[in-house]
mmCIF file of C-alpha atoms and ligand atoms in Angstrom:
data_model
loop_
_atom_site.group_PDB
_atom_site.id
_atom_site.type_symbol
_atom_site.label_atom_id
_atom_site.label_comp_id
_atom_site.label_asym_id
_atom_site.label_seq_id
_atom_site.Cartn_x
_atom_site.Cartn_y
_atom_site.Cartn_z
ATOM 1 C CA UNK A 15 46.947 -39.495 -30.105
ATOM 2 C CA UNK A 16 47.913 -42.521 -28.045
ATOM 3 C CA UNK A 17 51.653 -43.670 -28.646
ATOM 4 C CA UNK A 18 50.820 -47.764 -28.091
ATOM 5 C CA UNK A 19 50.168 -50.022 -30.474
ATOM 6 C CA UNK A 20 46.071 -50.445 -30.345
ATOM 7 C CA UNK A 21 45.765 -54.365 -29.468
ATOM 8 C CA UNK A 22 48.043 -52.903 -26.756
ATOM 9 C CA UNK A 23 45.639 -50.300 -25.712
ATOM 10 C CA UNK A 24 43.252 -52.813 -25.501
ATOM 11 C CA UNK A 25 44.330 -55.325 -22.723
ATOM 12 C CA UNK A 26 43.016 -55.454 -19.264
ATOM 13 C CA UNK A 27 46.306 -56.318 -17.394
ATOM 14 C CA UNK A 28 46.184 -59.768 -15.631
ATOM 15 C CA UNK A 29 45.070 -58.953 -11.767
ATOM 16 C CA UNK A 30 47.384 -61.413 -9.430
ATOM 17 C CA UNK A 31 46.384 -62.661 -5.811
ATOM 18 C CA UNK A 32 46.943 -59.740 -3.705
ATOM 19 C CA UNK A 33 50.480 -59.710 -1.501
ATOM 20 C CA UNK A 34 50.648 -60.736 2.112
ATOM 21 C CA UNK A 35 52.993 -57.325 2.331
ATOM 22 C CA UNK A 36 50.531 -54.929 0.354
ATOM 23 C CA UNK A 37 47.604 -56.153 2.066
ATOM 24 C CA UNK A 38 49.439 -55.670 5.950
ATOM 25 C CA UNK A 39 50.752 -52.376 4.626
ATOM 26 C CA UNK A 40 47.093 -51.498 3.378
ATOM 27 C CA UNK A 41 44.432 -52.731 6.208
ATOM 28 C CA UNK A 42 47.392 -52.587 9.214
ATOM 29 C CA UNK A 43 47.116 -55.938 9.681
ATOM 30 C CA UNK A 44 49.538 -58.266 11.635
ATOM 31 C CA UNK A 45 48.375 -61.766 10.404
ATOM 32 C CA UNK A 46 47.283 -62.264 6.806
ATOM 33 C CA UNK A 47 47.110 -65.115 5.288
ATOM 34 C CA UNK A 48 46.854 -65.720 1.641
ATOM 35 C CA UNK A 49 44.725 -68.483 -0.056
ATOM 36 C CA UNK A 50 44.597 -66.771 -3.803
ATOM 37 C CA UNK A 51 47.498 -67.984 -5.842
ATOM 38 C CA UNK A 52 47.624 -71.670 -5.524
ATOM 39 C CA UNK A 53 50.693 -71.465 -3.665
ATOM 40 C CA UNK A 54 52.323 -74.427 -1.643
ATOM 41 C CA UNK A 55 51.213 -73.365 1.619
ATOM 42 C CA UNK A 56 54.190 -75.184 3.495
ATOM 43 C CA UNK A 57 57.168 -73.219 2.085
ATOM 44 C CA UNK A 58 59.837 -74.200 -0.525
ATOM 45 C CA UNK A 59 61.600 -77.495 -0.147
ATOM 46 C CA UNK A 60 64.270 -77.460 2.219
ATOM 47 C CA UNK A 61 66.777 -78.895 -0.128
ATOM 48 C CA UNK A 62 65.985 -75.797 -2.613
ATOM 49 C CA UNK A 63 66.788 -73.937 0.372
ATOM 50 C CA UNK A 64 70.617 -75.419 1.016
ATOM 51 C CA UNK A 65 71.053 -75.275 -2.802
ATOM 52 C CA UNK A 66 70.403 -71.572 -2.850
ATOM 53 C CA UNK A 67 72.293 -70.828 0.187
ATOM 54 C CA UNK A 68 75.410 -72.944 -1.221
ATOM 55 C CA UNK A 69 74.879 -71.159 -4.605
ATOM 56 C CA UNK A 70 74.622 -67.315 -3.538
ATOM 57 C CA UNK A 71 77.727 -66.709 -4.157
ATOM 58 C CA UNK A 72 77.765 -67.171 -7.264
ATOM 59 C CA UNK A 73 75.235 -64.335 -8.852
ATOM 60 C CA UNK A 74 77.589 -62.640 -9.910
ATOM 61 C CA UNK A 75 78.133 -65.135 -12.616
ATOM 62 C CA UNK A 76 75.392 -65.402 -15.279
ATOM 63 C CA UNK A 77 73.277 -68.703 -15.353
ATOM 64 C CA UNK A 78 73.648 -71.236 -17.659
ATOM 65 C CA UNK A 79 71.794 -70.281 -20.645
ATOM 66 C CA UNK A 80 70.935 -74.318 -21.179
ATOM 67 C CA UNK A 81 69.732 -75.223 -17.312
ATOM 68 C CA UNK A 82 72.002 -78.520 -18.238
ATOM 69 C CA UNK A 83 71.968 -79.940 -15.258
ATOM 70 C CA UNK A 84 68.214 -78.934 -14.382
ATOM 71 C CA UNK A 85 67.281 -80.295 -17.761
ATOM 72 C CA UNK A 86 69.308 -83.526 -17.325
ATOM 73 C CA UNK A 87 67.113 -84.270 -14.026
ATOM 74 C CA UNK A 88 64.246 -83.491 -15.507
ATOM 75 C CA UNK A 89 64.395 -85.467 -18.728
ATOM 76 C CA UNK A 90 65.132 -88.143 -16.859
ATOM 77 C CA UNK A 91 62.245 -87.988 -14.157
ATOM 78 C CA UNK A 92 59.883 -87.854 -17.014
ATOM 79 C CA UNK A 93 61.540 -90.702 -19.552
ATOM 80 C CA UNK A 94 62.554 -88.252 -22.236
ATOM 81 C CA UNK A 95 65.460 -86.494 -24.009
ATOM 82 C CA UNK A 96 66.884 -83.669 -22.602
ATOM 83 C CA UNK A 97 66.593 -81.739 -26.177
ATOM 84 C CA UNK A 98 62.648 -82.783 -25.082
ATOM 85 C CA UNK A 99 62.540 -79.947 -22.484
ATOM 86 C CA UNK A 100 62.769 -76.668 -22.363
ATOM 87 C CA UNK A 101 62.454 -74.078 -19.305
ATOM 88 C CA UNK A 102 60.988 -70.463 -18.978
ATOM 89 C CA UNK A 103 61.087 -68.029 -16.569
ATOM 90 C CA UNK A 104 57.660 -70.130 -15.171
ATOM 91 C CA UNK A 105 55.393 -71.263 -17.668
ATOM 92 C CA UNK A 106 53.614 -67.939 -18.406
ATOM 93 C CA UNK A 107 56.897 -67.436 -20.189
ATOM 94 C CA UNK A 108 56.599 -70.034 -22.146
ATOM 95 C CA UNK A 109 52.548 -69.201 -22.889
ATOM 96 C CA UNK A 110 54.193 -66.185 -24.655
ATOM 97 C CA UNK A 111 56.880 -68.030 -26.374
ATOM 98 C CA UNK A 112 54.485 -70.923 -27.775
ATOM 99 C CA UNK A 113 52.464 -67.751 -29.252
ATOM 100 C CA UNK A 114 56.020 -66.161 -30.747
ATOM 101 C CA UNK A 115 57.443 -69.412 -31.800
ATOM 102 C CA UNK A 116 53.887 -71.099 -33.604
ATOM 103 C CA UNK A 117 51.559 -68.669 -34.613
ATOM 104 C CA UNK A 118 51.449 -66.467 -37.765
ATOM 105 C CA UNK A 119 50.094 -62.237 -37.850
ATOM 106 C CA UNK A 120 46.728 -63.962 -39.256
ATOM 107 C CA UNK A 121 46.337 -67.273 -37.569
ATOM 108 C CA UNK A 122 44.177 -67.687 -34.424
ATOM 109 C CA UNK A 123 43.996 -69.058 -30.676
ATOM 110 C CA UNK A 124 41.234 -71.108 -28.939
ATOM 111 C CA UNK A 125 40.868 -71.529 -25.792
ATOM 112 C CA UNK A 126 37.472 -71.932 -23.221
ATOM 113 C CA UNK A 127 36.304 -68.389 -21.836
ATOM 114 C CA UNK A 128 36.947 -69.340 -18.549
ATOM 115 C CA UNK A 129 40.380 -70.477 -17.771
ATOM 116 C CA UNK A 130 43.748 -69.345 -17.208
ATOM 117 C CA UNK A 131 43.665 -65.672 -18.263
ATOM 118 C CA UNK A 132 46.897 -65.508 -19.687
ATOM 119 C CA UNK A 133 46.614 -67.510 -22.284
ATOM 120 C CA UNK A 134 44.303 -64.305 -24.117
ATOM 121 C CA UNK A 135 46.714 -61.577 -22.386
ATOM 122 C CA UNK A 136 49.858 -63.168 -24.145
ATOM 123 C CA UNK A 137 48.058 -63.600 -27.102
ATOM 124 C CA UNK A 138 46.418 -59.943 -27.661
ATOM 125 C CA UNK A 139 50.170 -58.451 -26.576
ATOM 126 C CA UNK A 140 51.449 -60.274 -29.596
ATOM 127 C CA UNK A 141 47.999 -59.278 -31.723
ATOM 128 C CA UNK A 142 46.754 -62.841 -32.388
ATOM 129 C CA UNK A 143 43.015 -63.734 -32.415
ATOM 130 C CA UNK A 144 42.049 -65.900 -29.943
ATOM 131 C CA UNK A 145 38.710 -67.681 -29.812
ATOM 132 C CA UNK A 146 36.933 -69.187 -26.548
ATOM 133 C CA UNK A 147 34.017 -71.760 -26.313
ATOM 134 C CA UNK A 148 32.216 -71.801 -22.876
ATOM 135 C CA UNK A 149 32.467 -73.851 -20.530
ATOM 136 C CA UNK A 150 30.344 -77.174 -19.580
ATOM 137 C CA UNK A 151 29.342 -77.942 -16.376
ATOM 138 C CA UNK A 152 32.504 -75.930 -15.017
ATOM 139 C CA UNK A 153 34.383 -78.381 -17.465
ATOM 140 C CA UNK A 154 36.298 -77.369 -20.628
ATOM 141 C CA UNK A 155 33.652 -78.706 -23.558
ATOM 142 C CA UNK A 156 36.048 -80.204 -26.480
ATOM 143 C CA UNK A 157 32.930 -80.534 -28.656
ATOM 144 C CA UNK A 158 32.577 -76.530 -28.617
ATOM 145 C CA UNK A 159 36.330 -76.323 -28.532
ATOM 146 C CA UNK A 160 36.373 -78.549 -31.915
ATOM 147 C CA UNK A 161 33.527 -76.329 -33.883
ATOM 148 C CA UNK A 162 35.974 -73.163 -33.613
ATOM 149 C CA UNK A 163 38.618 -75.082 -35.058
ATOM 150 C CA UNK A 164 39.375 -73.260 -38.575
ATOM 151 C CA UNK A 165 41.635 -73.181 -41.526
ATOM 152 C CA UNK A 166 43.531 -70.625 -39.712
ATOM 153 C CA UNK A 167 44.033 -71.900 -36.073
ATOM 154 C CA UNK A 168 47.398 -72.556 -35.338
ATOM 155 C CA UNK A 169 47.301 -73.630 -31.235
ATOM 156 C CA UNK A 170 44.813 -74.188 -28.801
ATOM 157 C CA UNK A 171 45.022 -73.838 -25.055
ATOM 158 C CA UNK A 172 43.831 -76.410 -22.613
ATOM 159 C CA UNK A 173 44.696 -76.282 -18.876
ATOM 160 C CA UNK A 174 44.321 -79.608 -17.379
ATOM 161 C CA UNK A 175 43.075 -79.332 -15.115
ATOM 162 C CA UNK A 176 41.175 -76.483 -15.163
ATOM 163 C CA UNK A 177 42.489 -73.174 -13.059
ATOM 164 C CA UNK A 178 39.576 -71.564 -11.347
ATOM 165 C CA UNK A 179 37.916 -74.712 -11.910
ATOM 166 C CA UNK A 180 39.543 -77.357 -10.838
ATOM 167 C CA UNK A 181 37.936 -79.700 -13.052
ATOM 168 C CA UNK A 182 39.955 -81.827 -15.390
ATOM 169 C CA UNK A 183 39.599 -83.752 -18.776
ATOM 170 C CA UNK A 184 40.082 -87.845 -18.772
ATOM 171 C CA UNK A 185 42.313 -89.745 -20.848
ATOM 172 C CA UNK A 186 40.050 -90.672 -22.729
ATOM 173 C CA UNK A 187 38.037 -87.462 -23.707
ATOM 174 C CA UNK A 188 41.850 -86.218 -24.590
ATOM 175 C CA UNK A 189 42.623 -89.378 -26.658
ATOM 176 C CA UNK A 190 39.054 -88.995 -28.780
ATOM 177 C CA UNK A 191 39.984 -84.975 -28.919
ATOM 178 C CA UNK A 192 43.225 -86.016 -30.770
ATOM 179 C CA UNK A 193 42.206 -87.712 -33.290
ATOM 180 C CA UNK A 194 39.924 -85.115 -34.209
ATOM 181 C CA UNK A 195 42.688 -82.142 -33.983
ATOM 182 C CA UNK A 196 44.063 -81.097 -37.335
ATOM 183 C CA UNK A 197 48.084 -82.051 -37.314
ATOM 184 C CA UNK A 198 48.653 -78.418 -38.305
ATOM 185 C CA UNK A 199 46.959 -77.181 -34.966
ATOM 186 C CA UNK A 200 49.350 -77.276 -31.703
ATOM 187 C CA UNK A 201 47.256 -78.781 -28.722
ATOM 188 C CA UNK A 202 49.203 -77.223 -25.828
ATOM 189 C CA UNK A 203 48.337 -79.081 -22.553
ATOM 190 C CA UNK A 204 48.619 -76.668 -19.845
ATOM 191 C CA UNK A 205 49.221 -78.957 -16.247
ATOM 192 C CA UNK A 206 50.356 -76.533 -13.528
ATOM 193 C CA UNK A 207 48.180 -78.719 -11.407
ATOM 194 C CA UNK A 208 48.916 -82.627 -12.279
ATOM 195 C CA UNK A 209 51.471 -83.107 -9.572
ATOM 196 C CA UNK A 210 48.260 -83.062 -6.785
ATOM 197 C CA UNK A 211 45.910 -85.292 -9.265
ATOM 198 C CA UNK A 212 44.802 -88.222 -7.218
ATOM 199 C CA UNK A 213 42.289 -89.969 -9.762
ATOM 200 C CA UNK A 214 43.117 -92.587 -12.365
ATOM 201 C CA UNK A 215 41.650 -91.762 -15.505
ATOM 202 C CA UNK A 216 44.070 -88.689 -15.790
ATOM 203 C CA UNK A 217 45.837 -88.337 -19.127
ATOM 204 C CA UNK A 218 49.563 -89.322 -19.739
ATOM 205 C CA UNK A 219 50.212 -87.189 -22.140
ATOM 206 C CA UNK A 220 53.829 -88.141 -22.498
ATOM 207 C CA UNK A 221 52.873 -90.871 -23.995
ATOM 208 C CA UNK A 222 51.097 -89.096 -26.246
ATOM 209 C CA UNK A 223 53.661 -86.876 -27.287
ATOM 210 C CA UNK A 224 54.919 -90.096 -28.681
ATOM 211 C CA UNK A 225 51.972 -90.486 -31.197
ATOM 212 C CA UNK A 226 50.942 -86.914 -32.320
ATOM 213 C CA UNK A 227 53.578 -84.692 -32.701
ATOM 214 C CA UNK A 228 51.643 -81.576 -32.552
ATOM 215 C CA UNK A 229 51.318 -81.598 -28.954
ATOM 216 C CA UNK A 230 52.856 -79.467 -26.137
ATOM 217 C CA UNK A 231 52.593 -80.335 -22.521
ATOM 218 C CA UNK A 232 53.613 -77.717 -19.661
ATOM 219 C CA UNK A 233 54.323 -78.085 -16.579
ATOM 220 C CA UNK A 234 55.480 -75.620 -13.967
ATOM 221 C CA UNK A 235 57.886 -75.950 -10.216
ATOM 222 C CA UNK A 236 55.258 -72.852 -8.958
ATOM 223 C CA UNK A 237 52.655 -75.316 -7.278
ATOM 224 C CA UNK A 238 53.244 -78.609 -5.554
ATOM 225 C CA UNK A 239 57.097 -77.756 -6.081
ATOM 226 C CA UNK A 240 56.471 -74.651 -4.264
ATOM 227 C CA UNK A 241 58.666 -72.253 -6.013
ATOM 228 C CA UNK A 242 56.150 -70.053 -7.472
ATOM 229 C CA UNK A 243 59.006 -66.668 -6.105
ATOM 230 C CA UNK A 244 61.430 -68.371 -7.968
ATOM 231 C CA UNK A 245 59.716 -68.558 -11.381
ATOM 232 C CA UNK A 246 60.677 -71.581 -13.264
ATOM 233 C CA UNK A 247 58.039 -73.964 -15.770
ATOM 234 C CA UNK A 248 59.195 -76.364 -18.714
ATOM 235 C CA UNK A 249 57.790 -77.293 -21.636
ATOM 236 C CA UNK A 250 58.233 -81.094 -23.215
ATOM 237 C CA UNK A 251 57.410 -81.613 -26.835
ATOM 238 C CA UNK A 252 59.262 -83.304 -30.347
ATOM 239 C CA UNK A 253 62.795 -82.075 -30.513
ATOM 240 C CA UNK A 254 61.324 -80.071 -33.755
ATOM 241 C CA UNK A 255 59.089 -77.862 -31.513
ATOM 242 C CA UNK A 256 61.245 -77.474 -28.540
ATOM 243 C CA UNK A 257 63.992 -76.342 -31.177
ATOM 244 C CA UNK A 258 62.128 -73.698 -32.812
ATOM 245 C CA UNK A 259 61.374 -72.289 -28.942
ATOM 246 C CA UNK A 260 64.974 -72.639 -27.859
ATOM 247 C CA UNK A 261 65.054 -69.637 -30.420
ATOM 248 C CA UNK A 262 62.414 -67.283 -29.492
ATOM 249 C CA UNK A 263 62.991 -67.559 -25.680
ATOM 250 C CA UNK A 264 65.478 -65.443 -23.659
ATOM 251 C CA UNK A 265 68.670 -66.855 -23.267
ATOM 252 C CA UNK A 266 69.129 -66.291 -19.783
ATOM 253 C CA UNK A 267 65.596 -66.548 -18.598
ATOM 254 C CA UNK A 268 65.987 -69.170 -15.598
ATOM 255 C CA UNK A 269 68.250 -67.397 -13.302
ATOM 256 C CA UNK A 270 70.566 -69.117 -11.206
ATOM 257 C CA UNK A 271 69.144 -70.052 -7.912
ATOM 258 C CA UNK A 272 65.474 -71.102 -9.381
ATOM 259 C CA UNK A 273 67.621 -73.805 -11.342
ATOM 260 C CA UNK A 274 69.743 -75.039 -8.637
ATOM 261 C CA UNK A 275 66.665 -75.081 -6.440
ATOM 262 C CA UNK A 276 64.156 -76.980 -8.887
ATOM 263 C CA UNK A 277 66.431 -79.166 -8.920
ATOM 264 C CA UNK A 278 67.123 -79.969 -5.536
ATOM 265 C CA UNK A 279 63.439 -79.977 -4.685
ATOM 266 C CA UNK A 280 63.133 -82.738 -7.854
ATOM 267 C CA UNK A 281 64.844 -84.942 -5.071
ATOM 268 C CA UNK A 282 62.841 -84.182 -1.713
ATOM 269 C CA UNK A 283 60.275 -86.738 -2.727
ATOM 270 C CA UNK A 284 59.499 -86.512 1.388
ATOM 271 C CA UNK A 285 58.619 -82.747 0.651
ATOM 272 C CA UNK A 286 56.121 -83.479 -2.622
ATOM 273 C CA UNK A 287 54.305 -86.619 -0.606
ATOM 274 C CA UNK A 288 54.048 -84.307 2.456
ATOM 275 C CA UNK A 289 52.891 -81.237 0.015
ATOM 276 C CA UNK A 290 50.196 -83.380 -1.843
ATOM 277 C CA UNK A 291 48.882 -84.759 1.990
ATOM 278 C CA UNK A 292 48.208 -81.482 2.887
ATOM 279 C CA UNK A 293 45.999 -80.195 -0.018
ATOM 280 C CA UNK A 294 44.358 -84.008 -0.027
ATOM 281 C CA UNK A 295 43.301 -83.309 3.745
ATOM 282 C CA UNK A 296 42.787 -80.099 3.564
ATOM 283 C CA UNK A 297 39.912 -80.516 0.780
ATOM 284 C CA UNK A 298 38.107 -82.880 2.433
ATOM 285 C CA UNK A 299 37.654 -80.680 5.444
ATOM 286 C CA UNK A 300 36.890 -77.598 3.198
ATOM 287 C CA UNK A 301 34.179 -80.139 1.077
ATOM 288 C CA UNK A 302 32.674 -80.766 4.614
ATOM 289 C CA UNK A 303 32.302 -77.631 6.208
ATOM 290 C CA UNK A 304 31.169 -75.748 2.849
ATOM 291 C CA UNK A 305 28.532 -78.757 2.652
ATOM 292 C CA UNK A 306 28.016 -77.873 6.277
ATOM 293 C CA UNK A 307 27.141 -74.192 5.475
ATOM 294 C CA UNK A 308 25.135 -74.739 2.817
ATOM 295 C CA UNK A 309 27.609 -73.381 0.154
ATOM 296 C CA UNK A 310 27.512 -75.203 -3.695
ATOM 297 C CA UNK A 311 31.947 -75.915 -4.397
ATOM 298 C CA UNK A 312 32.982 -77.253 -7.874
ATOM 299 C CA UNK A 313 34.717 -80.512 -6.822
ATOM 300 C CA UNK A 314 38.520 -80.087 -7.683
ATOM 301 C CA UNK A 315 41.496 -82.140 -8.394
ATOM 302 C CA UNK A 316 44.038 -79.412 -7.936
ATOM 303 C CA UNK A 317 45.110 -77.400 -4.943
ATOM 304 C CA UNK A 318 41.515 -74.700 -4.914
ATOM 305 C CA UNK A 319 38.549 -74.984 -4.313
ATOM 306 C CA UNK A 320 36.087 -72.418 -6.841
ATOM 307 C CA UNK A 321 33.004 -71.340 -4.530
ATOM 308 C CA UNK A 322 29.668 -70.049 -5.156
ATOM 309 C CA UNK A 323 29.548 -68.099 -1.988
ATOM 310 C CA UNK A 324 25.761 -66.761 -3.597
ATOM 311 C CA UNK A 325 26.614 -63.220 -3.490
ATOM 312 C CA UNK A 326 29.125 -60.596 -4.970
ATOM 313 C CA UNK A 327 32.309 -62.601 -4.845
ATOM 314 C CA UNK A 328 34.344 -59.023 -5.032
ATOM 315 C CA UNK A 329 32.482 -57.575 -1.986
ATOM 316 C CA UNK A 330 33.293 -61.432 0.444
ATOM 317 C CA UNK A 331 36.712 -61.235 -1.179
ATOM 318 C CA UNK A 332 36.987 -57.146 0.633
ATOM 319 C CA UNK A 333 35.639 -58.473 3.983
ATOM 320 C CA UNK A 334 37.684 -61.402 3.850
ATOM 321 C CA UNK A 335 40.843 -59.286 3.033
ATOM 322 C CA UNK A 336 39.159 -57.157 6.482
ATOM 323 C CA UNK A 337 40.083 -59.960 8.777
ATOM 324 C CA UNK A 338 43.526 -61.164 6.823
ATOM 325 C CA UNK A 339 42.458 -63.634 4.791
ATOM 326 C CA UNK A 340 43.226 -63.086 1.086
ATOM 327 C CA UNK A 341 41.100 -64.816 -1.351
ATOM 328 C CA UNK A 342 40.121 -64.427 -5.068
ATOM 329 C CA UNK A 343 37.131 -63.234 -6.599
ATOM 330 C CA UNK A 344 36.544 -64.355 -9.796
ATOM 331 C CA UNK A 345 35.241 -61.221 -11.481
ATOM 332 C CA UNK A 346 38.206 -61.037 -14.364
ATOM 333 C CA UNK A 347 36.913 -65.071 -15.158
ATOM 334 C CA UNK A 348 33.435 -63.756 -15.351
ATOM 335 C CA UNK A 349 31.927 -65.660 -12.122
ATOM 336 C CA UNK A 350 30.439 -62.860 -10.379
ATOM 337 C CA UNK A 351 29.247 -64.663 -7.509
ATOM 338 C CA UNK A 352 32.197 -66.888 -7.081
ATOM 339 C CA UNK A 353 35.509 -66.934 -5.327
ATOM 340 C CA UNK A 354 38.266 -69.465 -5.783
ATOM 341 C CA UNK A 355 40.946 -70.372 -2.353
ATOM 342 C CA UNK A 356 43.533 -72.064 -2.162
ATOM 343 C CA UNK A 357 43.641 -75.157 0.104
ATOM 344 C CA UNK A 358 46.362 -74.015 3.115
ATOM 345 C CA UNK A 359 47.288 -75.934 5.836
ATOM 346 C CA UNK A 360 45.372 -77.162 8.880
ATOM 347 C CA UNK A 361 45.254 -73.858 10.424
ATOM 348 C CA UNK A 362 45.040 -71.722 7.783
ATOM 349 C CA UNK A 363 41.751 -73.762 6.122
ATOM 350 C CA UNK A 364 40.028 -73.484 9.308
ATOM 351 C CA UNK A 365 40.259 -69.617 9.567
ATOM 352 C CA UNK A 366 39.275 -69.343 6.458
ATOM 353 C CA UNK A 367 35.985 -71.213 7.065
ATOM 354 C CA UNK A 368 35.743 -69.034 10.571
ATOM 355 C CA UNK A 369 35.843 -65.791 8.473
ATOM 356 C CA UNK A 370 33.994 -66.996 5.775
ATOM 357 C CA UNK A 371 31.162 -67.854 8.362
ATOM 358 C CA UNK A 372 31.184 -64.455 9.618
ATOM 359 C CA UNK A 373 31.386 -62.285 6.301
ATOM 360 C CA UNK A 374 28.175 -64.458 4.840
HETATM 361 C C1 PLP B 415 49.676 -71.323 -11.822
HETATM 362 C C2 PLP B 415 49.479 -71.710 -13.236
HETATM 363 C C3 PLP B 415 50.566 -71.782 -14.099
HETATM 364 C C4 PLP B 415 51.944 -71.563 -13.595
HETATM 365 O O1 PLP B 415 52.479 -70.382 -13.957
HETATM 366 P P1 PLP B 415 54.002 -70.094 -13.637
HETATM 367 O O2 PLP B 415 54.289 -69.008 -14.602
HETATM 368 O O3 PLP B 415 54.783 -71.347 -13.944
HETATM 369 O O4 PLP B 415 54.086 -69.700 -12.219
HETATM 370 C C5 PLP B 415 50.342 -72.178 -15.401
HETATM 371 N N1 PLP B 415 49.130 -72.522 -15.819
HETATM 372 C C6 PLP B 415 48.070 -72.501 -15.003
HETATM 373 C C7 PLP B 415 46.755 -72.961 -15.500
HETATM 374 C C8 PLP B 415 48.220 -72.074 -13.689
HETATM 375 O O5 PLP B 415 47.154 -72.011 -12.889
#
């Protein structure tokens, strides 16, 4: 007789990107790098860097519960009220409190079957149904999303763009989805990536927020902000929503270094333009030498790159990890052949199309 709840008993626990530490430790490797979490590749800002140092002395004190400040700056970045806004320790907490906060023991989740996976791990540890569609063409399809739509769905789960795809949805496919989503569903726009989009048919969803108030729209400081160690997202939505969250969330779940930092790397706009450079370089020599090799990509707007290196992604991802390069297989998304890196810097990109070379 097991102890745990069944829908417990049930979960495959989400896999992260595998340490630079464990895998040094493991293989006795001296240089690793990793290219599996979407990380900023550069390091944290160095403004978040004085902040912390000038702010250490102070954990012994317990952060503020409200992120004032941090929520003041933000607010104001984006155009909207501070009681707009609310933080999480990153925005997987938040995931869980959007579930906690919105959705009732016999309402349902949709979401596409291959996206972020904790959008179904958060919602199976809280015993919700969640629903996917498949993808289209690599791209979230709002047509299948729309058919799963019942009496009893409560919040659906879009990443925009997609993570491992890299794909994202226009402003226009999200206007026409709108209109079409009940005003008793929450349509929770998921856009870790945004901050590196470069095209100009992307969604403002702010704006939107202004229209339909049955929208959510996350965003996190773990990418482009690099502060992914640090753990800090936010959430913007109608006072009425962000309310009911301020509730279900911990009250001291930002600590307080990751809010003095996000906020001081809110003002290194020299550190996000450099940041965004990279990754927009970066692709375009990735796109040429995978084109070079012979190796399909999914064209991306965010920070990876998903890969059909044409055999097991899990075995390339081994002999990768063999010469210190840490990639991700996409086996828990269901891609078997596929692996998804992140785009590094300069040198890092180029090793990892050296090893790649040799391990196909
Ligand atoms: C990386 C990522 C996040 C960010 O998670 P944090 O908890 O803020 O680090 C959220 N959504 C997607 C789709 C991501 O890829």
């Amino acid at each position: 007789m097991s102890l745990v709840r069944k829908n417990i008993q049930n979960i495959t626990p989400y896999i992260a990107g595998k340490p630079i530490e464990e895998t040094k430790r493991e293989l006795g490797l001296k240089e690793v790098i990793k290219l599996a979490s979407n990380e900023n590749p550069l390091g944290p800002s160095p403004k978040a860097l004085a902040a912390i140092r000038k702010n250490l002395s102070q954990i012994n004190r317990y952060p503020d519960s409200n992120c004032f400040y941090l929520k003041k700056k933000v607010a104001k970045s984006l155009n909207v009220k501070p009681a707009n806004v609310i933080f999480g320790n990153g925005s997987d907490e938040l995931i869980d409190v959007i579930v906690k906060t919105f959705v009732e023991d016999d309402e349902n989740i949709i979401t596409a079957d291959t996206t972020f996976l904790e959008y179904a791990i958060i919602a199976k540890v809280n015993n919700r149904q969640i629903f996917t569609a498949p993808l289209k063409y690599f791209k979230y399809d709002l047509e299948a999303i729309k058919k799963k739509i019942n009496k009893k769905t409560k919040l659906i789960f879009i990443a925009n763009p997609n993570n491992p795809t890299g794909t994202y949805l226009t402003a226009h496919e999200i206007r026409d989805f709108l209109k079409e989503v009940p005003e008793n569903v929450i349509l929770v726009l998921d856009e870790a990536y945004e901050t590196f989009i470069d095209v100009n048919d992307f969604p403002d969803t702010l704006r939107q927020i202004g229209t339909y108030k049955n929208i959510i729209l996350m965003k996190t400081f773990s990418k482009v902000f690099g502060m992914a160690g640090l753990r800090v997202g936010y959430a913007v939505a109608v006072e009425e929503l962000v309310s009911a969250m301020e509730k279900v969330r911990q009250p001291f779940n930002v600590n307080l270094l990751a809010q003095v930092a996000a906020a001081a790397t809110l003002d290194d706009k020299k550190f996000l333009k450099k940041s965004r450079q990279v990754v927009l370089q970066g692709k375009n020599y990735l796109y040429d030498s995978l084109k070079e090799m012979g190796l399909a990509y999914v064209p991306s707007v965010a920070n990876f790159i998903l890969i059909d290196v044409g055999k097991d992604g899990v075995s390339v991802f081994k002999e990768m990890l063999k010469y210190g390069v840490i990639v991700r297989d996409m086996k828990q998304y269901g891609l078997k052949n596929f692996i998804r890196v992140t785009i590094g810097t300069k040198k890092e990109n180029e090793r990892f199309i050296k090893v790649l070379k040799k391990v196909l």
